[in-house]
Amino acid sequence: METPVIAHAGPSKVELEEGKTYFWCACGRSEKQPFCDGRHKGTEFKPLSFTAETSKQHYLCQCKHSSKKPFCDGSHKHLL
């Protein structure tokens, strides 16, 4: 099993729109973090599709090790 690249050692604060579908980068290779740009091709990773439940700012995981993907759970604090 491949290990994802740690894109950043902290979450990304993003404004999400209620009802809109997003594709969160699971591999860590995207240059549009925390969202997918297709750079996972050729790996075992696939983006995580999710629909925002509310319109507000959210903290999305960029270390790729959260147990609450795509949302940050603080796992980055224990990785580096």
PDB file of C-alpha atoms in Angstrom:
ATOM      1  CA  MET A   1       0.000   0.000   0.000  1.00  0.00           C
ATOM      2  CA  GLU A   2       1.336   3.397  -0.992  1.00  0.00           C
ATOM      3  CA  THR A   3       1.746   6.161   1.566  1.00  0.00           C
ATOM      4  CA  PRO A   4       0.295   9.560   0.694  1.00  0.00           C
ATOM      5  CA  VAL A   5       2.572  12.566   0.368  1.00  0.00           C
ATOM      6  CA  ILE A   6       2.195  15.043   3.229  1.00  0.00           C
ATOM      7  CA  ALA A   7       1.194  18.132   1.263  1.00  0.00           C
ATOM      8  CA  HIS A   8       1.409  20.413   4.296  1.00  0.00           C
ATOM      9  CA  ALA A   9       1.783  19.946   8.053  1.00  0.00           C
ATOM     10  CA  GLY A  10      -1.443  21.756   8.827  1.00  0.00           C
ATOM     11  CA  PRO A  11      -5.008  22.080   7.567  1.00  0.00           C
ATOM     12  CA  SER A  12      -6.242  24.260   4.746  1.00  0.00           C
ATOM     13  CA  LYS A  13      -8.961  26.759   5.679  1.00  0.00           C
ATOM     14  CA  VAL A  14     -11.471  26.822   2.812  1.00  0.00           C
ATOM     15  CA  GLU A  15     -14.913  28.264   2.179  1.00  0.00           C
ATOM     16  CA  LEU A  16     -17.286  25.497   1.093  1.00  0.00           C
ATOM     17  CA  GLU A  17     -20.701  26.020  -0.455  1.00  0.00           C
ATOM     18  CA  GLU A  18     -23.674  24.003   0.818  1.00  0.00           C
ATOM     19  CA  GLY A  19     -24.787  21.346  -1.667  1.00  0.00           C
ATOM     20  CA  LYS A  20     -21.682  21.651  -3.856  1.00  0.00           C
ATOM     21  CA  THR A  21     -19.572  18.548  -4.527  1.00  0.00           C
ATOM     22  CA  TYR A  22     -15.803  18.744  -4.055  1.00  0.00           C
ATOM     23  CA  PHE A  23     -12.952  16.324  -4.776  1.00  0.00           C
ATOM     24  CA  TRP A  24     -10.385  16.205  -1.972  1.00  0.00           C
ATOM     25  CA  CYS A  25      -6.841  15.133  -2.863  1.00  0.00           C
ATOM     26  CA  ALA A  26      -6.001  11.847  -1.110  1.00  0.00           C
ATOM     27  CA  CYS A  27      -2.529  11.314  -2.586  1.00  0.00           C
ATOM     28  CA  GLY A  28      -0.935  14.626  -1.565  1.00  0.00           C
ATOM     29  CA  ARG A  29       0.488  15.269  -5.049  1.00  0.00           C
ATOM     30  CA  SER A  30      -2.030  17.868  -6.251  1.00  0.00           C
ATOM     31  CA  GLU A  31      -0.787  21.385  -6.876  1.00  0.00           C
ATOM     32  CA  LYS A  32      -4.302  22.657  -6.044  1.00  0.00           C
ATOM     33  CA  GLN A  33      -4.300  21.463  -2.420  1.00  0.00           C
ATOM     34  CA  PRO A  34      -6.461  20.462  -0.729  1.00  0.00           C
ATOM     35  CA  PHE A  35      -8.386  19.624  -3.905  1.00  0.00           C
ATOM     36  CA  CYS A  36      -7.569  17.070  -6.604  1.00  0.00           C
ATOM     37  CA  ASP A  37      -5.953  18.074  -9.890  1.00  0.00           C
ATOM     38  CA  GLY A  38      -5.563  14.528 -11.296  1.00  0.00           C
ATOM     39  CA  ARG A  39      -1.931  13.925 -10.294  1.00  0.00           C
ATOM     40  CA  HIS A  40      -2.962  10.683  -8.565  1.00  0.00           C
ATOM     41  CA  LYS A  41      -3.107   8.954 -11.968  1.00  0.00           C
ATOM     42  CA  GLY A  42      -0.770   5.978 -11.992  1.00  0.00           C
ATOM     43  CA  THR A  43      -1.072   5.494  -8.226  1.00  0.00           C
ATOM     44  CA  GLU A  44      -3.534   3.517  -6.120  1.00  0.00           C
ATOM     45  CA  PHE A  45      -5.061   6.761  -4.820  1.00  0.00           C
ATOM     46  CA  LYS A  46      -8.390   8.257  -5.853  1.00  0.00           C
ATOM     47  CA  PRO A  47      -9.839  11.606  -4.799  1.00  0.00           C
ATOM     48  CA  LEU A  48     -12.497  11.622  -2.112  1.00  0.00           C
ATOM     49  CA  SER A  49     -15.761  13.060  -3.370  1.00  0.00           C
ATOM     50  CA  PHE A  50     -17.861  14.889  -0.773  1.00  0.00           C
ATOM     51  CA  THR A  51     -20.767  17.333  -0.715  1.00  0.00           C
ATOM     52  CA  ALA A  52     -20.656  20.276   1.684  1.00  0.00           C
ATOM     53  CA  GLU A  53     -23.471  20.152   4.228  1.00  0.00           C
ATOM     54  CA  THR A  54     -23.190  23.838   5.148  1.00  0.00           C
ATOM     55  CA  SER A  55     -21.846  27.015   3.585  1.00  0.00           C
ATOM     56  CA  LYS A  56     -19.022  28.114   5.861  1.00  0.00           C
ATOM     57  CA  GLN A  57     -15.279  27.850   6.411  1.00  0.00           C
ATOM     58  CA  HIS A  58     -13.952  24.363   7.011  1.00  0.00           C
ATOM     59  CA  TYR A  59     -10.491  22.988   7.762  1.00  0.00           C
ATOM     60  CA  LEU A  60      -9.494  20.313   5.265  1.00  0.00           C
ATOM     61  CA  CYS A  61      -6.677  17.861   5.939  1.00  0.00           C
ATOM     62  CA  GLN A  62      -3.435  18.330   4.025  1.00  0.00           C
ATOM     63  CA  CYS A  63      -1.314  15.737   5.843  1.00  0.00           C
ATOM     64  CA  LYS A  64      -3.573  13.019   4.357  1.00  0.00           C
ATOM     65  CA  HIS A  65      -3.634  11.014   7.608  1.00  0.00           C
ATOM     66  CA  SER A  66      -6.841  12.308   9.237  1.00  0.00           C
ATOM     67  CA  SER A  67      -9.362   9.751  10.476  1.00  0.00           C
ATOM     68  CA  LYS A  68     -12.100  12.249   9.498  1.00  0.00           C
ATOM     69  CA  LYS A  69     -11.117  12.735   5.844  1.00  0.00           C
ATOM     70  CA  PRO A  70     -11.461  15.181   4.185  1.00  0.00           C
ATOM     71  CA  PHE A  71     -11.598  17.185   7.408  1.00  0.00           C
ATOM     72  CA  CYS A  72      -8.651  17.810   9.710  1.00  0.00           C
ATOM     73  CA  ASP A  73      -8.578  15.918  13.017  1.00  0.00           C
ATOM     74  CA  GLY A  74      -5.170  17.148  14.195  1.00  0.00           C
ATOM     75  CA  SER A  75      -3.226  14.080  12.979  1.00  0.00           C
ATOM     76  CA  HIS A  76      -0.582  16.374  11.475  1.00  0.00           C
ATOM     77  CA  LYS A  77       0.606  17.218  14.993  1.00  0.00           C
ATOM     78  CA  HIS A  78       1.841  13.627  15.428  1.00  0.00           C
ATOM     79  CA  LEU A  79       3.471  13.124  12.033  1.00  0.00           C
ATOM     80  CA  LEU A  80       6.354  15.578  11.960  1.00  0.00           C
TER      81      LEU A  80
END
